[in-house]
mmCIF file of C-alpha atoms in Angstrom:
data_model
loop_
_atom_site.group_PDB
_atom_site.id
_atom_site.type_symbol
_atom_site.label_atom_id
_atom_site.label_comp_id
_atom_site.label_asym_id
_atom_site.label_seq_id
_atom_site.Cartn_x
_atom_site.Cartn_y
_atom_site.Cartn_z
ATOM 1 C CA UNK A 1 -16.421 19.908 -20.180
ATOM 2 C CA UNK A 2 -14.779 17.071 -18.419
ATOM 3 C CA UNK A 3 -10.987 17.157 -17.242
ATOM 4 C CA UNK A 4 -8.053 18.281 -19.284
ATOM 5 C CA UNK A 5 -5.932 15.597 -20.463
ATOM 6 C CA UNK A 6 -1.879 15.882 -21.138
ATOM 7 C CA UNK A 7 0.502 14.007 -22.742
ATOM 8 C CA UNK A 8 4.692 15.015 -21.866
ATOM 9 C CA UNK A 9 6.248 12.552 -24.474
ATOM 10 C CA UNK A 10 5.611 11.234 -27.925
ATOM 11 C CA UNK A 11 8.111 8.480 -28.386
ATOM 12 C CA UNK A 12 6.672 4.890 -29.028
ATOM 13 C CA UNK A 13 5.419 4.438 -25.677
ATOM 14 C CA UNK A 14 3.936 7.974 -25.607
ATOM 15 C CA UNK A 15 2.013 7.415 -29.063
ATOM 16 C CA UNK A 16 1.050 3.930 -27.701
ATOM 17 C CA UNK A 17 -0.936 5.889 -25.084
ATOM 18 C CA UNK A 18 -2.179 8.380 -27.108
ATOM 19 C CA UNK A 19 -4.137 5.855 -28.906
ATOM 20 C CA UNK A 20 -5.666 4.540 -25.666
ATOM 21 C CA UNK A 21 -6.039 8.271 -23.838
ATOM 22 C CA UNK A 22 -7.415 9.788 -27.275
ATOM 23 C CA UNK A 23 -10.357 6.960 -27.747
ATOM 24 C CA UNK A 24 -11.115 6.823 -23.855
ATOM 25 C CA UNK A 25 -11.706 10.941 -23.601
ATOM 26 C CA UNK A 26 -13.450 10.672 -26.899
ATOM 27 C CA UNK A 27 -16.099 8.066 -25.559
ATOM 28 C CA UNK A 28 -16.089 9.528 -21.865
ATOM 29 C CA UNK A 29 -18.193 12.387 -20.291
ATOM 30 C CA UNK A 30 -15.478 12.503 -17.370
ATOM 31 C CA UNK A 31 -12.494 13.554 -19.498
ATOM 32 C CA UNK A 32 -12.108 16.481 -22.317
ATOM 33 C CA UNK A 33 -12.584 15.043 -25.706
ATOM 34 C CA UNK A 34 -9.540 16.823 -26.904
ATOM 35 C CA UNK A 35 -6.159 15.433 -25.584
ATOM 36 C CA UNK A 36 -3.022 17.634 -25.881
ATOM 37 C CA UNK A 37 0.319 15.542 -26.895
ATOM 38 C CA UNK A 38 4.017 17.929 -26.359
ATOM 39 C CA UNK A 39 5.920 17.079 -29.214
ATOM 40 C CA UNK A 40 9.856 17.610 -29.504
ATOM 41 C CA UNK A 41 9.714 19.119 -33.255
ATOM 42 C CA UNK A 42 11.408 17.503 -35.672
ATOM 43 C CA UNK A 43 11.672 17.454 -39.168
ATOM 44 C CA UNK A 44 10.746 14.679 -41.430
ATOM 45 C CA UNK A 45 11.724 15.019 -44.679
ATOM 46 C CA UNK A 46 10.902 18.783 -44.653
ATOM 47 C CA UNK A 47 7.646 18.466 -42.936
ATOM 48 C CA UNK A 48 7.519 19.113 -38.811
ATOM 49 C CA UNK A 49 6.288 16.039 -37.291
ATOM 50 C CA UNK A 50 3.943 18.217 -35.058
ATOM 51 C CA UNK A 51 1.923 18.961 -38.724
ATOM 52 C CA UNK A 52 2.256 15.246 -39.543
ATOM 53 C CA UNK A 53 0.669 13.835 -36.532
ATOM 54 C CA UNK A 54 -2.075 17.067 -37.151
ATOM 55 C CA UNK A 55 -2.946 16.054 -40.524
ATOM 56 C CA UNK A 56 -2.193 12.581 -40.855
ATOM 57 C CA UNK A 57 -2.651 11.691 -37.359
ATOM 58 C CA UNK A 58 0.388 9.140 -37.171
ATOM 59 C CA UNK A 59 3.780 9.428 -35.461
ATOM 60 C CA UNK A 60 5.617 8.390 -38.584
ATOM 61 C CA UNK A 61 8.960 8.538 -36.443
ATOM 62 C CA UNK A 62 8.132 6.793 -33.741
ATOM 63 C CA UNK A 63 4.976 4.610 -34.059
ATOM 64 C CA UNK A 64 4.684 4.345 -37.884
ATOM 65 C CA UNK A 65 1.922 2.234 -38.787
ATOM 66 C CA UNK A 66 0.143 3.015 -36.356
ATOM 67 C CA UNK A 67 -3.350 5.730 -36.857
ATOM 68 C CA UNK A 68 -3.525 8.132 -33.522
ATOM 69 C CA UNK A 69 -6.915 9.307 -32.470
ATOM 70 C CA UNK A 70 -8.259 12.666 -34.134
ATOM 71 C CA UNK A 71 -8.615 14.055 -31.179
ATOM 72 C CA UNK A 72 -4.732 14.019 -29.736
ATOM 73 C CA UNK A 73 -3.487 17.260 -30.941
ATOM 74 C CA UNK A 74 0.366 17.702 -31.405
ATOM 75 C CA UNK A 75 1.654 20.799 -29.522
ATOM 76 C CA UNK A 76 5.404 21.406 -29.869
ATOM 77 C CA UNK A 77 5.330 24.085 -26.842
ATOM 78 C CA UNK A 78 5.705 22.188 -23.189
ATOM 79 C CA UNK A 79 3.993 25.147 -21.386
ATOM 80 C CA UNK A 80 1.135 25.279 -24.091
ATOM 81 C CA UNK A 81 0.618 21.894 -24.109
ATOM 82 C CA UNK A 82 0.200 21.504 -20.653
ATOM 83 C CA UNK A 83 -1.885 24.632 -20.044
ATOM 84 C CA UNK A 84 -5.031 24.102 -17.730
ATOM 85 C CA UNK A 85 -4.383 20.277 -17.645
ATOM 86 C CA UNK A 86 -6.371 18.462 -14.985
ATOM 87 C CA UNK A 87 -4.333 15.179 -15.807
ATOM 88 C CA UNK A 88 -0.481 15.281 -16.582
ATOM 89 C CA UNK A 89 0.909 12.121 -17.881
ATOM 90 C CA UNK A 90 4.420 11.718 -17.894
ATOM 91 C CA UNK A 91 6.431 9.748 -20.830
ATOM 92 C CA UNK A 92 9.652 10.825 -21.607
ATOM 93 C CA UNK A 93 13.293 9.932 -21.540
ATOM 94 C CA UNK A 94 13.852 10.361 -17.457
ATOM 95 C CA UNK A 95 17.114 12.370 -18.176
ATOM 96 C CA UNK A 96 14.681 14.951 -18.877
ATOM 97 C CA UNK A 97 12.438 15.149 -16.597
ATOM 98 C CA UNK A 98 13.656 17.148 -14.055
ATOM 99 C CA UNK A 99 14.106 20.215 -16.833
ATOM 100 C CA UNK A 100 10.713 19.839 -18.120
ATOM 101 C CA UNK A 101 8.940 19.866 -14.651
ATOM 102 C CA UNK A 102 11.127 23.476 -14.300
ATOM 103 C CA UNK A 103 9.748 24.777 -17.321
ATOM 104 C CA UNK A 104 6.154 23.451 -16.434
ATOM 105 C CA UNK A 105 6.148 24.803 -12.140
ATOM 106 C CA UNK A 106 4.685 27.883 -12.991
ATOM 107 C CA UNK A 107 2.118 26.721 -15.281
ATOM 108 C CA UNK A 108 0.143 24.018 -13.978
ATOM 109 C CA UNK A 109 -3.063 24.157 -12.269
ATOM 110 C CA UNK A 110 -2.871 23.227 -8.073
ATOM 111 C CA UNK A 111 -5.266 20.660 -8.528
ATOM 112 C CA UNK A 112 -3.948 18.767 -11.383
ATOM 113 C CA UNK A 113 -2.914 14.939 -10.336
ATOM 114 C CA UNK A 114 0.345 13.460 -12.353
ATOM 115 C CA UNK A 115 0.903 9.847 -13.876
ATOM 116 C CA UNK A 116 4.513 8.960 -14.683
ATOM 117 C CA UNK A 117 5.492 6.005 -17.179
ATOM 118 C CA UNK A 118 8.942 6.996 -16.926
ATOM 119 C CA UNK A 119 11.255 3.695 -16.237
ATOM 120 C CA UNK A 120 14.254 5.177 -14.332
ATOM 121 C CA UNK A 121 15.632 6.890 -11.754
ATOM 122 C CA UNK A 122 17.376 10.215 -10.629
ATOM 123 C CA UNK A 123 20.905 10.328 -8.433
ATOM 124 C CA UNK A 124 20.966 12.949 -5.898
ATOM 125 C CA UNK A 125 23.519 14.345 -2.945
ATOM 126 C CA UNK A 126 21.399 12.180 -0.951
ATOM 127 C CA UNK A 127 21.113 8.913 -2.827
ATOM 128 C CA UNK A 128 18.281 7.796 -4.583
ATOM 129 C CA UNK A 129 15.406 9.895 -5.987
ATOM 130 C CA UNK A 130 12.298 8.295 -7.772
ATOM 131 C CA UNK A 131 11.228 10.023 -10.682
ATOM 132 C CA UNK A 132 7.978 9.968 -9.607
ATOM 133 C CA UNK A 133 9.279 12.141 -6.546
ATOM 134 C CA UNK A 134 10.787 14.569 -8.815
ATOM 135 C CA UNK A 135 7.811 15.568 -10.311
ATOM 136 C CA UNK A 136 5.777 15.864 -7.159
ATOM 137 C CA UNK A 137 8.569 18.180 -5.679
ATOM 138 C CA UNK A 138 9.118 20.590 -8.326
ATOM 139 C CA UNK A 139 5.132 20.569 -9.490
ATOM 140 C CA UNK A 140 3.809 20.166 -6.083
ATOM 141 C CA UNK A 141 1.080 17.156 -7.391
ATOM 142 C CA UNK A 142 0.343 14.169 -6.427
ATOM 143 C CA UNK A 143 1.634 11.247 -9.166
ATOM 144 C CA UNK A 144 1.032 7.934 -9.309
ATOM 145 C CA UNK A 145 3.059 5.644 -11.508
ATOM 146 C CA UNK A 146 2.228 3.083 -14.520
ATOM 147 C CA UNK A 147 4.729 0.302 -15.008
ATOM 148 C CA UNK A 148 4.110 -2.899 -16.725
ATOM 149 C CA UNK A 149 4.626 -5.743 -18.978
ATOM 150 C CA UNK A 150 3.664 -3.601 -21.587
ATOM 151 C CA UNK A 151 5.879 -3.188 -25.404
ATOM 152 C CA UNK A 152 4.919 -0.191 -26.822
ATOM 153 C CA UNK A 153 4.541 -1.857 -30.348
ATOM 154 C CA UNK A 154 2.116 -4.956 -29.045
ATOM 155 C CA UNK A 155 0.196 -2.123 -26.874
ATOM 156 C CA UNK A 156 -0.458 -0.174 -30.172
ATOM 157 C CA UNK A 157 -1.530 -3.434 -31.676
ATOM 158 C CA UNK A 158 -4.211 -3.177 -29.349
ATOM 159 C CA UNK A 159 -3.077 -7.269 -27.655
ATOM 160 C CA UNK A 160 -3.914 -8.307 -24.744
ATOM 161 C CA UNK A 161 -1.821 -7.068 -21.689
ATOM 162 C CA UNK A 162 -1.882 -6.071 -17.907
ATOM 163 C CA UNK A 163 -0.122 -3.109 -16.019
ATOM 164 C CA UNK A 164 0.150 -1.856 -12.851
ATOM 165 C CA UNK A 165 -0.774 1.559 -11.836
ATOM 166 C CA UNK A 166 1.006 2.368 -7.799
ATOM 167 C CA UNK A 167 -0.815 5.587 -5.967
ATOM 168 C CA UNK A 168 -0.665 7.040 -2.513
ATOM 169 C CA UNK A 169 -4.165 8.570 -3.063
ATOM 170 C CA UNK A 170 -6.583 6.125 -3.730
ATOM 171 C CA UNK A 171 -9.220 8.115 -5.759
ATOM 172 C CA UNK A 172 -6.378 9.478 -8.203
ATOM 173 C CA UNK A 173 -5.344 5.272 -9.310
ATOM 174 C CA UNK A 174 -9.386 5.002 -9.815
ATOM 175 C CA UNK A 175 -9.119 7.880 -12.514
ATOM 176 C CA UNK A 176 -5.974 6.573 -14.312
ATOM 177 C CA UNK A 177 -7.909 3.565 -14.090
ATOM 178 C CA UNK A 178 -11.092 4.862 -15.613
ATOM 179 C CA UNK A 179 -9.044 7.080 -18.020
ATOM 180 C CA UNK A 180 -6.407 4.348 -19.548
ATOM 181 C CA UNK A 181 -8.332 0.982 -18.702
ATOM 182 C CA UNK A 182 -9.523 -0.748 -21.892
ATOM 183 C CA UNK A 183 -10.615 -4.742 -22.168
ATOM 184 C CA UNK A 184 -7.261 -5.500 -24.241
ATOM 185 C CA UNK A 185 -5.303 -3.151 -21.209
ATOM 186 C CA UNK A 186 -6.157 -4.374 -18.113
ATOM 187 C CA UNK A 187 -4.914 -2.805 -15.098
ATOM 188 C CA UNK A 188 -4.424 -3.293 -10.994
ATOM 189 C CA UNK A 189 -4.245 -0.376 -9.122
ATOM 190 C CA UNK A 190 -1.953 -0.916 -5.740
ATOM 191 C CA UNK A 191 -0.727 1.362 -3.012
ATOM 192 C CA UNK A 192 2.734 0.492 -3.209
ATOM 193 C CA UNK A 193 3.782 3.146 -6.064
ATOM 194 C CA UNK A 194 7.551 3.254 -4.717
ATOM 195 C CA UNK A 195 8.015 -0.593 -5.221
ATOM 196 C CA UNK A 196 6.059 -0.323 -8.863
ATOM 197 C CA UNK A 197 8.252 2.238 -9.533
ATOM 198 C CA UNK A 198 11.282 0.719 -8.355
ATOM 199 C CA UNK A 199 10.792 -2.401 -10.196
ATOM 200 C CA UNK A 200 10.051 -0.430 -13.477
ATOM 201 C CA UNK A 201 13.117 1.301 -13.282
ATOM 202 C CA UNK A 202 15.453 -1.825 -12.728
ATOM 203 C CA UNK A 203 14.094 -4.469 -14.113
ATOM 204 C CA UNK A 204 15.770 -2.522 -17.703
ATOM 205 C CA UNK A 205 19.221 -2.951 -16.023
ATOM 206 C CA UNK A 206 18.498 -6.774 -15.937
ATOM 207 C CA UNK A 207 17.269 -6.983 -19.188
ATOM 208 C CA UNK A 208 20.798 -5.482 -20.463
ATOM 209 C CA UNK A 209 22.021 -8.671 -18.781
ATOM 210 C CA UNK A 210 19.701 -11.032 -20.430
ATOM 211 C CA UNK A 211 20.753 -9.031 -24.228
ATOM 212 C CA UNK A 212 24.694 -9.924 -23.164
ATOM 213 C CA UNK A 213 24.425 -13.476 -22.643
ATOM 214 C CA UNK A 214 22.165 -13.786 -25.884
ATOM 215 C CA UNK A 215 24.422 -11.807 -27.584
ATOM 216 C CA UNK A 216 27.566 -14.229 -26.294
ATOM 217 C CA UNK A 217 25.276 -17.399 -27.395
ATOM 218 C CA UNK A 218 24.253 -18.483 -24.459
ATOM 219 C CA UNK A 219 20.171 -19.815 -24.564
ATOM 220 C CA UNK A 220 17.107 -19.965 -22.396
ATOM 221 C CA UNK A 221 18.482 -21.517 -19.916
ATOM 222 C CA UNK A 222 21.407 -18.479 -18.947
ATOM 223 C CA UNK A 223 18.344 -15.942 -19.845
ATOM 224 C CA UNK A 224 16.093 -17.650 -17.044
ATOM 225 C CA UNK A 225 19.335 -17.223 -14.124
ATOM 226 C CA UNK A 226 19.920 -13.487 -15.468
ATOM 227 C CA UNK A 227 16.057 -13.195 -14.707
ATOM 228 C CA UNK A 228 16.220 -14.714 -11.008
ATOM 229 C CA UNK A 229 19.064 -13.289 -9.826
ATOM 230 C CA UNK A 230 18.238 -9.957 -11.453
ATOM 231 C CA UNK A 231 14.936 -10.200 -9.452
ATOM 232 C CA UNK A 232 16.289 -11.093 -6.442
ATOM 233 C CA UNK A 233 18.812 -7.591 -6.520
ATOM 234 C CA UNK A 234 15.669 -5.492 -7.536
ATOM 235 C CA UNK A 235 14.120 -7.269 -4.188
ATOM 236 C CA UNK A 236 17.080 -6.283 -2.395
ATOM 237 C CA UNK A 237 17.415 -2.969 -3.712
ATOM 238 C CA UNK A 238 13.946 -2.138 -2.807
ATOM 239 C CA UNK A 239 14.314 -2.982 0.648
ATOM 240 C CA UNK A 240 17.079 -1.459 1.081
ATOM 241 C CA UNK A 241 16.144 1.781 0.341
ATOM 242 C CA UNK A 242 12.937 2.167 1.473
ATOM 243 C CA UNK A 243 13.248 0.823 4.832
ATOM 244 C CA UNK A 244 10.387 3.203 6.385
ATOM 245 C CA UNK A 245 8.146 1.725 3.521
ATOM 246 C CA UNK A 246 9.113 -1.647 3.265
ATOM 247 C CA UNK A 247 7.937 -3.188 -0.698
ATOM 248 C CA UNK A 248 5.090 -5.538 -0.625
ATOM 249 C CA UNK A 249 6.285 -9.047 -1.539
ATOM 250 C CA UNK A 250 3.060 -9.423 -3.999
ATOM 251 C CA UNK A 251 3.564 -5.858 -5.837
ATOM 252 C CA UNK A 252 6.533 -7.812 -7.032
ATOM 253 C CA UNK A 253 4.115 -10.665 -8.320
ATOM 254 C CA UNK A 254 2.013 -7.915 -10.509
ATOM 255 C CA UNK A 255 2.564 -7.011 -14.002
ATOM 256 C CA UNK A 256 5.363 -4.106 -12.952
ATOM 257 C CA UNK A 257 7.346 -6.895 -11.606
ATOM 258 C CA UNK A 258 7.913 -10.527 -12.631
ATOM 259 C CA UNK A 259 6.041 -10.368 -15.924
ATOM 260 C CA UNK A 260 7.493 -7.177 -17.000
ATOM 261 C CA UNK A 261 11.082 -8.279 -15.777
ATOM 262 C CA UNK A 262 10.506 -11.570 -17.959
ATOM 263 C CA UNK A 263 8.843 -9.419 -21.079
ATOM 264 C CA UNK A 264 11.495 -7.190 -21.125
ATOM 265 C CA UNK A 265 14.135 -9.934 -21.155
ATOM 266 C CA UNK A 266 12.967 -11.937 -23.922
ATOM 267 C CA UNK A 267 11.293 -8.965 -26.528
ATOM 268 C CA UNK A 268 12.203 -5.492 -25.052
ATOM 269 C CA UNK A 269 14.556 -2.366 -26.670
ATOM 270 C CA UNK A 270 17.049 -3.286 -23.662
ATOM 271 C CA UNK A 271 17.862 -6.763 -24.388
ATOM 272 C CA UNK A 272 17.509 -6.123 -28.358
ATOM 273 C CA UNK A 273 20.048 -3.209 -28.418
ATOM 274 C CA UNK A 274 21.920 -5.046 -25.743
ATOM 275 C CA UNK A 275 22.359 -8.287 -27.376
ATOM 276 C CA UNK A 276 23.672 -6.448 -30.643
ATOM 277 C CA UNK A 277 25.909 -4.342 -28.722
ATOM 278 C CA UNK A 278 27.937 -7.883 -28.119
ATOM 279 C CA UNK A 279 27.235 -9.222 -32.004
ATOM 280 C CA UNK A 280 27.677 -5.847 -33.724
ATOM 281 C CA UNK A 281 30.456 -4.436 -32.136
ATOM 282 C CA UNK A 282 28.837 -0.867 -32.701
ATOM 283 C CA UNK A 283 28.618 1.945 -29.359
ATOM 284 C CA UNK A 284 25.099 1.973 -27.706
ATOM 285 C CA UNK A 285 24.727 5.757 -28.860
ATOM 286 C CA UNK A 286 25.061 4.017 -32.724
ATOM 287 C CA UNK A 287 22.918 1.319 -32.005
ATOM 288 C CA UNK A 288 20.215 3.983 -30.420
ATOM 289 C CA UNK A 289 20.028 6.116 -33.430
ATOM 290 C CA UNK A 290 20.229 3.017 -35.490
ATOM 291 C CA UNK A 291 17.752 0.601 -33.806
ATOM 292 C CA UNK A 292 15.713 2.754 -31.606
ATOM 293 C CA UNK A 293 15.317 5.904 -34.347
ATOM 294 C CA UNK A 294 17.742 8.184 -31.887
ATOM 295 C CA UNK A 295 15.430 7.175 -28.925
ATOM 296 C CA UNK A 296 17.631 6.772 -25.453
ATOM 297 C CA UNK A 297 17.922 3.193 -24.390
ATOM 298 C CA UNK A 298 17.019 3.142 -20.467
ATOM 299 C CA UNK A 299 19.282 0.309 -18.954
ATOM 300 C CA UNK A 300 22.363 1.998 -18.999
ATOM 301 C CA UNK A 301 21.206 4.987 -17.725
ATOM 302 C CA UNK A 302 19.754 3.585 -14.855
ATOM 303 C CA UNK A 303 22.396 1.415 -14.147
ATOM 304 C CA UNK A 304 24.882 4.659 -13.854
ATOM 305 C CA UNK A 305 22.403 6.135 -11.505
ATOM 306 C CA UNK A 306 22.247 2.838 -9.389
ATOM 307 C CA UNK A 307 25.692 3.151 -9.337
ATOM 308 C CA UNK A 308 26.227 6.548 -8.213
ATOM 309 C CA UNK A 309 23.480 5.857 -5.359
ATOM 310 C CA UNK A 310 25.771 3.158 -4.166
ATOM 311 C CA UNK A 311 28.909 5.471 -4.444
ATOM 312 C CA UNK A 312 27.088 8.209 -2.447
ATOM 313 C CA UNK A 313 25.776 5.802 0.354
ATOM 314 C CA UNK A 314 29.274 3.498 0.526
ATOM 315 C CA UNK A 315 27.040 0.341 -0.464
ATOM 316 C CA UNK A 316 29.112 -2.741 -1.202
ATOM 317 C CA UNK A 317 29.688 -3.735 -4.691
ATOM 318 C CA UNK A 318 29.582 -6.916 -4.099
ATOM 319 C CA UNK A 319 26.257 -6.699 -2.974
ATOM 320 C CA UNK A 320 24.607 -6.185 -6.240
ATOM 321 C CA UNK A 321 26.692 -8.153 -8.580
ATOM 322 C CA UNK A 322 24.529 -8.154 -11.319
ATOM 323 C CA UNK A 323 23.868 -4.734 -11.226
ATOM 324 C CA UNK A 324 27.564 -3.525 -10.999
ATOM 325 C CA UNK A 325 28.809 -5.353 -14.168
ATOM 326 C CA UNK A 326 25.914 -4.494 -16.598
ATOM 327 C CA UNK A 327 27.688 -0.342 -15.069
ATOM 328 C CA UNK A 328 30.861 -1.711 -16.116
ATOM 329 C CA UNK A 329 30.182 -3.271 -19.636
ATOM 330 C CA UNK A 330 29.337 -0.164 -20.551
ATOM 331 C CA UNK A 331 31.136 2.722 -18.793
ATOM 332 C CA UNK A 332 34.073 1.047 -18.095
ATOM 333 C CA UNK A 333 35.384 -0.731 -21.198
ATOM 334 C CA UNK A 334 34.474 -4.055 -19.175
ATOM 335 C CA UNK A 335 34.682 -6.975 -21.501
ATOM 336 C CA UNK A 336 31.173 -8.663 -21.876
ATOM 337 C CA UNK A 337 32.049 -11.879 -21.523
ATOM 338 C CA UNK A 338 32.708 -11.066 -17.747
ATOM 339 C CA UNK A 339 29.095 -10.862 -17.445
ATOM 340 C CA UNK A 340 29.001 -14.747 -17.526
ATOM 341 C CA UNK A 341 31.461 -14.958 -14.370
ATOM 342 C CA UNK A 342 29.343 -12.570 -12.572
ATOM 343 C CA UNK A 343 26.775 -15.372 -12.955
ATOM 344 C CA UNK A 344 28.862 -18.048 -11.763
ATOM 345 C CA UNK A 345 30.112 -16.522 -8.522
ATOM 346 C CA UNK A 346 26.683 -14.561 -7.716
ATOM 347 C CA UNK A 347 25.983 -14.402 -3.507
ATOM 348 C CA UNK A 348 22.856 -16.411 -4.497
ATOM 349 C CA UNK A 349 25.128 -19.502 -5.421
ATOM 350 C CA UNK A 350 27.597 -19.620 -2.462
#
């Protein structure tokens, strides 16, 4: 029968998959031909999306355009979707995670191996908490992580692209491999999933920084220093909080780091919404429902988390510069144009 295939998410990076997932168990003896997708129901002009995506087999919310496999099936129950799944993968908003895994604990097989796409992080009592770590705790799994330079839209286009999957268990990064590898989605599999991680999460935090200066009218040239010296604090960060399992200098030279830090800079949801939170004037929650079809926007998120971590562990502001003022554009009235001084007297300039 093959294993049992899962999908927790159906934004655009969710349906994305679903194209890949729902054409590689379709072709493959390994995997279950029929891949179940959880659904958040909605309604769409008096039709629930879940019936949509059965019928018509296209996301019309979130990946219009765009034909899904006829083998992903739409369930709008978590539990029920996720019944006897050999293969969990993990796509939604992170704020949510740690409530779905609760609803899921008592209904997932002890076998079953977890991938997480999630870009972000979770604050706890004791500082930082990956997400990826959040699902292995409550679910009791092991989970790799897929992060890359990888838009959703250009993905579903079926162009040419590389990610990153980071495991601890070797054999489970060869299935994700064998399960989501296609010749226009090439991936590397590395055992360094905390730094992959890591860098997935923060490199969305930058790319807030690289939408402010655009949106002020600076050019390439201010985009480029946002992109260095926001690489340099997601080198720092890593470091610094995983001192028992120091990063890997090259994981940060795979498609999870550099290239997805620069992708995201230039043509990601971050530095879009970003840049027209400067021009437009309009709140991020406007621009969200407006821009991103109600879909949460990641960088400021994470950057509150990042925050709190450094709260709850008495770090320095000053020691992520970068970092702190994207926090304080948007949760404390900050003016934007602040950003730019941020630049100027960065610790990697004095």
């Amino acid at each position: 029968m093959g294993k049992k295939v899962c999908i927790i998410g159906s934004g655009n990076w969710g349906s994305a998959i679903a194209k890949i997932v729902g054409d590689q168990c379709a072709a493959s003896d390994e995997f279950h031909t029929d891949v179940h997708m959880y659904v958040y129901e909605e309604m769409i002009k008096g039709e629930k999306l879940t019936e949509i995506i059965n019928t018509r087999h296209e996301n019309v919310k979130y990946l219009p355009g765009h034909k899904l496999p006829q083998n992903v099936i739409a369930v709008p129950d978590l539990v029920e979707a996720g019944k006897n799944a050999d293969i969990m993968i993990f796509v939604v908003p992170h704020q949510f995670i740690r409530g779905f895994c609760e609803k899921l604990k008592d209904h997932v097989k002890p076998d079953a191996i977890g991938i997480s796409l999630i870009k972000g992080m979770d604050h706890t009592k004791e500082g930082l908490q990956l997400i990826s770590d959040v699902i292995k705790n409550i679910l009791s799994i092991d989970v790799s992580v897929l992060m890359g330079a990888n838009i959703a839209s250009e993905v579903a286009d079926e162009k040419f692209c590389e990610t990153t999957i980071g495991c601890t268990v070797d054999a489970n990064g060869q299935i994700f491999k064998r399960l989501l590898q296609t010749p226009n989605f090439r991936i590397c599999v590395v055992n360094d999933s905390k730094t992959v991680e890591i860098c997935g999460a923060l490199k969305n935090i930058v790319a807030c920084g690289a939408g402010f200066v655009c949106g002020l009218g600076y050019g390439d040239n201010t985009v480029s220093a946002v992109i260095r010296l926001g690489l340099m604090e997601m080198m720092k960060f890593a470091k610094a909080f995983f001192p028992d399992n120091p990063p890997q200098t090259a994981t940060f030279l795979e498609s999870c780091g550099v290239a997805d830090l620069v992708t995201t800079c230039y043509g990601g949801r971050n530095r879009r919404v970003s840049q027209a939170f400067v021009t437009s004037k309009k709140t991020i929650e406007q621009l969200e429902e407006e821009m991103l079809g109600g879909q949460k926007l990641q960088g400021p998120q994470t950057a509150q988390e990042v925050y709190k971590v450094m709260q709850t562990l008495k770090i320095n502001e000053d020691e992520y510069p970068l970092f702190v003022s994207v926090y304080n554009i948007f949760f404390n009235n900050t003016p934007v144009k602040n950003f730019i001084e941020c630049l100027q007297k960065h610790p990697e300039h004095m």
